[in-house]
Structures are given as C-alpha cells and as structure tokens.
mmCIF file of C-alpha atoms and ligand atoms in Angstrom:
data_model
loop_
_atom_site.group_PDB
_atom_site.id
_atom_site.type_symbol
_atom_site.label_atom_id
_atom_site.label_comp_id
_atom_site.label_asym_id
_atom_site.label_seq_id
_atom_site.Cartn_x
_atom_site.Cartn_y
_atom_site.Cartn_z
ATOM 1 C CA UNK A 1 -36.439 -56.855 14.288
ATOM 2 C CA UNK A 2 -34.799 -58.577 11.319
ATOM 3 C CA UNK A 3 -35.308 -62.304 10.847
ATOM 4 C CA UNK A 4 -32.126 -64.221 10.127
ATOM 5 C CA UNK A 5 -31.517 -67.008 7.597
ATOM 6 C CA UNK A 6 -32.397 -69.734 10.118
ATOM 7 C CA UNK A 7 -35.806 -68.140 10.773
ATOM 8 C CA UNK A 8 -36.416 -67.767 7.042
ATOM 9 C CA UNK A 9 -35.489 -71.424 6.356
ATOM 10 C CA UNK A 10 -37.711 -72.610 9.206
ATOM 11 C CA UNK A 11 -40.675 -70.547 7.980
ATOM 12 C CA UNK A 12 -40.193 -71.797 4.442
ATOM 13 C CA UNK A 13 -39.937 -75.406 5.622
ATOM 14 C CA UNK A 14 -43.053 -75.397 7.762
ATOM 15 C CA UNK A 15 -45.057 -73.298 5.343
ATOM 16 C CA UNK A 16 -44.473 -75.969 2.701
ATOM 17 C CA UNK A 17 -45.257 -78.803 5.118
ATOM 18 C CA UNK A 18 -46.635 -78.109 8.588
ATOM 19 C CA UNK A 19 -46.042 -81.755 9.516
ATOM 20 C CA UNK A 20 -42.295 -81.694 8.870
ATOM 21 C CA UNK A 21 -40.358 -82.955 11.910
ATOM 22 C CA UNK A 22 -37.906 -80.729 13.780
ATOM 23 C CA UNK A 23 -35.279 -83.395 13.107
ATOM 24 C CA UNK A 24 -35.789 -83.162 9.330
ATOM 25 C CA UNK A 25 -35.772 -79.369 9.477
ATOM 26 C CA UNK A 26 -32.624 -79.310 11.621
ATOM 27 C CA UNK A 27 -30.800 -81.601 9.207
ATOM 28 C CA UNK A 28 -31.909 -79.594 6.176
ATOM 29 C CA UNK A 29 -30.959 -76.225 7.666
ATOM 30 C CA UNK A 30 -27.808 -77.424 9.423
ATOM 31 C CA UNK A 31 -28.712 -76.443 12.998
ATOM 32 C CA UNK A 32 -29.606 -78.472 16.103
ATOM 33 C CA UNK A 33 -33.091 -79.754 16.975
ATOM 34 C CA UNK A 34 -33.231 -77.583 20.167
ATOM 35 C CA UNK A 35 -32.434 -74.539 17.972
ATOM 36 C CA UNK A 36 -35.393 -75.358 15.718
ATOM 37 C CA UNK A 37 -37.641 -75.863 18.721
ATOM 38 C CA UNK A 38 -36.561 -72.582 20.360
ATOM 39 C CA UNK A 39 -36.888 -70.600 17.124
ATOM 40 C CA UNK A 40 -40.346 -72.038 16.370
ATOM 41 C CA UNK A 41 -41.518 -71.099 19.891
ATOM 42 C CA UNK A 42 -40.264 -67.545 19.389
ATOM 43 C CA UNK A 43 -41.873 -67.273 15.941
ATOM 44 C CA UNK A 44 -45.149 -68.406 17.533
ATOM 45 C CA UNK A 45 -44.886 -65.932 20.416
ATOM 46 C CA UNK A 46 -44.201 -63.144 17.939
ATOM 47 C CA UNK A 47 -47.432 -64.060 16.147
ATOM 48 C CA UNK A 48 -45.569 -64.801 12.906
ATOM 49 C CA UNK A 49 -46.578 -68.469 13.002
ATOM 50 C CA UNK A 50 -50.320 -68.240 13.637
ATOM 51 C CA UNK A 51 -51.069 -71.942 13.702
ATOM 52 C CA UNK A 52 -50.914 -75.208 11.821
ATOM 53 C CA UNK A 53 -53.904 -75.834 9.601
ATOM 54 C CA UNK A 54 -54.752 -78.563 7.184
ATOM 55 C CA UNK A 55 -55.536 -77.330 3.702
ATOM 56 C CA UNK A 56 -58.873 -78.901 2.768
ATOM 57 C CA UNK A 57 -60.229 -78.158 -0.684
ATOM 58 C CA UNK A 58 -63.805 -76.787 -0.459
ATOM 59 C CA UNK A 59 -64.348 -77.462 -4.160
ATOM 60 C CA UNK A 60 -63.745 -81.176 -3.650
ATOM 61 C CA UNK A 61 -66.552 -81.056 -1.095
ATOM 62 C CA UNK A 62 -68.915 -79.373 -3.556
ATOM 63 C CA UNK A 63 -68.848 -76.138 -1.602
ATOM 64 C CA UNK A 64 -69.184 -72.817 -3.380
ATOM 65 C CA UNK A 65 -67.143 -69.727 -2.635
ATOM 66 C CA UNK A 66 -68.464 -66.199 -2.833
ATOM 67 C CA UNK A 67 -66.543 -62.947 -2.759
ATOM 68 C CA UNK A 68 -68.487 -60.089 -1.159
ATOM 69 C CA UNK A 69 -67.405 -56.466 -1.490
ATOM 70 C CA UNK A 70 -69.299 -54.087 0.803
ATOM 71 C CA UNK A 71 -69.186 -50.342 0.227
ATOM 72 C CA UNK A 72 -69.863 -48.411 3.424
ATOM 73 C CA UNK A 73 -69.306 -45.160 5.263
ATOM 74 C CA UNK A 74 -65.621 -44.796 6.272
ATOM 75 C CA UNK A 75 -66.408 -44.819 9.997
ATOM 76 C CA UNK A 76 -68.345 -48.095 9.805
ATOM 77 C CA UNK A 77 -65.619 -50.198 8.188
ATOM 78 C CA UNK A 78 -64.294 -52.090 11.181
ATOM 79 C CA UNK A 79 -67.756 -52.557 12.684
ATOM 80 C CA UNK A 80 -69.065 -54.099 9.454
ATOM 81 C CA UNK A 81 -65.970 -56.275 9.150
ATOM 82 C CA UNK A 82 -66.504 -57.601 12.689
ATOM 83 C CA UNK A 83 -70.176 -58.244 11.962
ATOM 84 C CA UNK A 84 -69.277 -60.208 8.812
ATOM 85 C CA UNK A 85 -66.645 -62.191 10.722
ATOM 86 C CA UNK A 86 -69.396 -63.498 13.013
ATOM 87 C CA UNK A 87 -70.885 -65.592 10.199
ATOM 88 C CA UNK A 88 -69.556 -69.124 10.014
ATOM 89 C CA UNK A 89 -69.794 -68.970 6.217
ATOM 90 C CA UNK A 90 -67.379 -66.038 6.133
ATOM 91 C CA UNK A 91 -63.866 -67.515 6.075
ATOM 92 C CA UNK A 92 -61.802 -64.387 5.430
ATOM 93 C CA UNK A 93 -62.578 -60.702 6.032
ATOM 94 C CA UNK A 94 -60.494 -57.629 5.463
ATOM 95 C CA UNK A 95 -60.988 -53.884 5.275
ATOM 96 C CA UNK A 96 -59.644 -51.916 2.331
ATOM 97 C CA UNK A 97 -57.935 -48.537 2.633
ATOM 98 C CA UNK A 98 -60.987 -47.301 0.720
ATOM 99 C CA UNK A 99 -64.346 -47.365 2.577
ATOM 100 C CA UNK A 100 -64.922 -50.997 1.606
ATOM 101 C CA UNK A 101 -64.970 -54.340 3.362
ATOM 102 C CA UNK A 102 -64.050 -57.547 1.514
ATOM 103 C CA UNK A 103 -65.154 -60.993 2.605
ATOM 104 C CA UNK A 104 -64.697 -64.462 1.199
ATOM 105 C CA UNK A 105 -67.493 -66.828 2.151
ATOM 106 C CA UNK A 106 -67.994 -70.537 1.641
ATOM 107 C CA UNK A 107 -71.472 -71.863 1.110
ATOM 108 C CA UNK A 108 -72.150 -75.536 1.796
ATOM 109 C CA UNK A 109 -74.523 -77.504 -0.405
ATOM 110 C CA UNK A 110 -77.351 -76.902 2.078
ATOM 111 C CA UNK A 111 -76.306 -73.398 3.046
ATOM 112 C CA UNK A 112 -77.360 -70.203 1.364
ATOM 113 C CA UNK A 113 -75.644 -66.870 1.018
ATOM 114 C CA UNK A 114 -78.883 -64.837 0.915
ATOM 115 C CA UNK A 115 -79.480 -64.637 4.703
ATOM 116 C CA UNK A 116 -75.987 -63.238 5.108
ATOM 117 C CA UNK A 117 -76.477 -60.695 2.336
ATOM 118 C CA UNK A 118 -79.902 -59.717 3.714
ATOM 119 C CA UNK A 119 -78.325 -58.906 7.048
ATOM 120 C CA UNK A 120 -75.502 -56.991 5.409
ATOM 121 C CA UNK A 121 -77.891 -54.896 3.321
ATOM 122 C CA UNK A 122 -79.928 -53.947 6.401
ATOM 123 C CA UNK A 123 -76.985 -52.284 8.147
ATOM 124 C CA UNK A 124 -77.619 -48.526 7.697
ATOM 125 C CA UNK A 125 -73.939 -47.740 7.070
ATOM 126 C CA UNK A 126 -73.831 -50.141 4.129
ATOM 127 C CA UNK A 127 -74.117 -48.068 0.953
ATOM 128 C CA UNK A 128 -73.891 -50.870 -1.559
ATOM 129 C CA UNK A 129 -72.520 -54.355 -1.972
ATOM 130 C CA UNK A 130 -71.366 -56.630 -4.730
ATOM 131 C CA UNK A 131 -71.392 -60.381 -4.627
ATOM 132 C CA UNK A 132 -69.277 -62.501 -6.977
ATOM 133 C CA UNK A 133 -69.702 -66.270 -7.237
ATOM 134 C CA UNK A 134 -66.294 -67.844 -7.652
ATOM 135 C CA UNK A 135 -66.405 -70.025 -10.790
ATOM 136 C CA UNK A 136 -62.970 -71.620 -10.358
ATOM 137 C CA UNK A 137 -59.983 -71.249 -8.081
ATOM 138 C CA UNK A 138 -56.765 -71.170 -10.049
ATOM 139 C CA UNK A 139 -54.365 -70.545 -7.157
ATOM 140 C CA UNK A 140 -54.788 -70.624 -3.404
ATOM 141 C CA UNK A 141 -51.607 -70.707 -1.311
ATOM 142 C CA UNK A 142 -50.473 -69.263 2.021
ATOM 143 C CA UNK A 143 -50.527 -65.475 1.912
ATOM 144 C CA UNK A 144 -47.042 -64.826 3.336
ATOM 145 C CA UNK A 145 -44.117 -64.815 0.919
ATOM 146 C CA UNK A 146 -41.049 -66.184 2.693
ATOM 147 C CA UNK A 147 -37.897 -64.636 1.346
ATOM 148 C CA UNK A 148 -34.563 -63.319 2.602
ATOM 149 C CA UNK A 149 -34.462 -60.003 4.447
ATOM 150 C CA UNK A 150 -37.760 -60.310 6.292
ATOM 151 C CA UNK A 151 -38.404 -58.170 9.330
ATOM 152 C CA UNK A 152 -41.110 -57.956 11.958
ATOM 153 C CA UNK A 153 -42.375 -55.593 14.612
ATOM 154 C CA UNK A 154 -41.647 -57.072 18.012
ATOM 155 C CA UNK A 155 -44.684 -57.758 20.125
ATOM 156 C CA UNK A 156 -44.664 -58.191 23.874
ATOM 157 C CA UNK A 157 -44.771 -61.911 24.807
ATOM 158 C CA UNK A 158 -47.091 -61.062 27.712
ATOM 159 C CA UNK A 159 -49.604 -58.408 26.553
ATOM 160 C CA UNK A 160 -49.113 -59.012 22.788
ATOM 161 C CA UNK A 161 -48.989 -55.265 22.048
ATOM 162 C CA UNK A 162 -46.353 -53.963 19.602
ATOM 163 C CA UNK A 163 -43.185 -52.861 21.386
ATOM 164 C CA UNK A 164 -42.226 -49.250 20.681
ATOM 165 C CA UNK A 165 -38.684 -48.347 21.608
ATOM 166 C CA UNK A 166 -36.189 -50.602 23.315
ATOM 167 C CA UNK A 167 -37.675 -53.978 24.370
ATOM 168 C CA UNK A 168 -37.013 -55.617 27.735
ATOM 169 C CA UNK A 169 -35.045 -58.686 26.619
ATOM 170 C CA UNK A 170 -34.742 -61.745 28.857
ATOM 171 C CA UNK A 171 -32.992 -65.005 28.047
ATOM 172 C CA UNK A 172 -34.808 -68.044 29.460
ATOM 173 C CA UNK A 173 -34.262 -71.658 28.493
ATOM 174 C CA UNK A 174 -31.758 -70.606 25.859
ATOM 175 C CA UNK A 175 -34.046 -68.265 23.987
ATOM 176 C CA UNK A 176 -34.810 -64.562 23.955
ATOM 177 C CA UNK A 177 -38.103 -63.273 25.336
ATOM 178 C CA UNK A 178 -39.287 -59.744 24.629
ATOM 179 C CA UNK A 179 -41.490 -57.504 26.785
ATOM 180 C CA UNK A 180 -42.806 -53.963 26.530
ATOM 181 C CA UNK A 181 -42.177 -53.198 30.202
ATOM 182 C CA UNK A 182 -40.956 -54.743 33.446
ATOM 183 C CA UNK A 183 -44.445 -55.472 34.766
ATOM 184 C CA UNK A 184 -45.195 -57.591 31.664
ATOM 185 C CA UNK A 185 -41.822 -59.278 32.186
ATOM 186 C CA UNK A 186 -42.746 -60.106 35.802
ATOM 187 C CA UNK A 187 -46.216 -61.434 34.899
ATOM 188 C CA UNK A 188 -44.812 -63.616 32.139
ATOM 189 C CA UNK A 189 -42.017 -65.062 34.258
ATOM 190 C CA UNK A 190 -44.478 -65.868 37.075
ATOM 191 C CA UNK A 191 -46.749 -67.681 34.614
ATOM 192 C CA UNK A 192 -43.789 -69.413 32.984
ATOM 193 C CA UNK A 193 -42.501 -70.704 36.318
ATOM 194 C CA UNK A 194 -45.959 -71.943 37.336
ATOM 195 C CA UNK A 195 -46.244 -73.911 34.073
ATOM 196 C CA UNK A 196 -42.746 -75.329 34.548
ATOM 197 C CA UNK A 197 -43.477 -76.385 38.136
ATOM 198 C CA UNK A 198 -46.674 -78.100 37.024
ATOM 199 C CA UNK A 199 -44.817 -79.925 34.252
ATOM 200 C CA UNK A 200 -42.307 -81.247 36.768
ATOM 201 C CA UNK A 201 -44.919 -82.721 39.135
HETATM 202 ZN ZN1 ZN B 301 -46.458 -55.947 27.457
#
C-alpha cells in the first residue's frame, strides 16, 4: 500500500517531535484533527509507528556503548540474536545477510560487558566475535527516512501477519481497517465493540 502525502507529513511531524499535538499537526498539514487522529491510529495498527520514546543520551549519563559483531554458523543466526536480545545491556540486535549477528550494547558505570561476552563465546555455534568500544557518537537519529513515495506491506489488524493478496477492508469510525481473512475481521470487530461498550459505561 502506498502512503499518501498526509501520512508522510504526519510521520515527519511526529518523528521530529513525538509530543506535537494533533491540533498543531492538523494546522500545519491543513487537515482536520479527527483526520490526524484516524491516520495516526492506522499507522500504529500497521506497525509503522512503533511507539513514542524519549531520546535520552547515554553519554550524558556516563554510560559506554559497545558494538558486538558475532560470526556464527548460518543456521544459528536467529537463535543467537534472540539470546543476545535477552540481555538488558543489549539495546539493539540485528542479523546480517551474512552469517553474522550485530548488537549494540550499553554498559552502565557499574555494569560490565565481559559476562555477556563470556556467554556469547560459550555458544557452540559462535565461531568468532569482535567487540568495539564506541569512542564517540557523531550521529544518532531515528532509523526511518521519511520522504515522499513511501509504501508499506499491509498487515492484518487482528493477527498482525502480512496480508498477501486482496485485503478484507472494513470502514469503522471513519477509517479503514484491514484484515487477512473474514475470521480475523470477525474477531477484531467483536473485540472493538467490547472496548467501545466498556468505554461508554
Ligand atoms: Zn489476520
């Protein structure tokens, strides 16, 4: 599905400032407040807006960052990535197309990276690893680049799986809802009505 200009302007606006009010956004973009609210809900349901975080600088808190690159057997990639993700110190993990896992960890003044690395090195599928202490961070911004002509794969509002083929499209409360099948549609609408009834009590 292609995102239109309104979606792009909304994403840009809230990426720059998650605390911007819908009223300010509406005025800036030239649409109504209910339009902003409906679009933001849809962008959340589609998993494009993942959340609203505050950007706290670890360096200002005397915390150190460490980049870990783990070389492993191809089959073990996702398992090792999940294992790394379990550590609180690990703040970002990804798998490369190559048989490697990359993690960015933050070490507090009392914390140490060695226990984490010890555990990593003991996993039999780990062939080698490299650990780089970050000396300075020159740039650290949101990963998504918001520009015209963005598109997304629709995901089912109920089961959250990608929708292949024609989606089941339902308009409720002035906005489109997408489902992979009619049973997901039914489950979602039941849940939606229960929440609405509760809100009205
Ligand atoms: Zn579904």
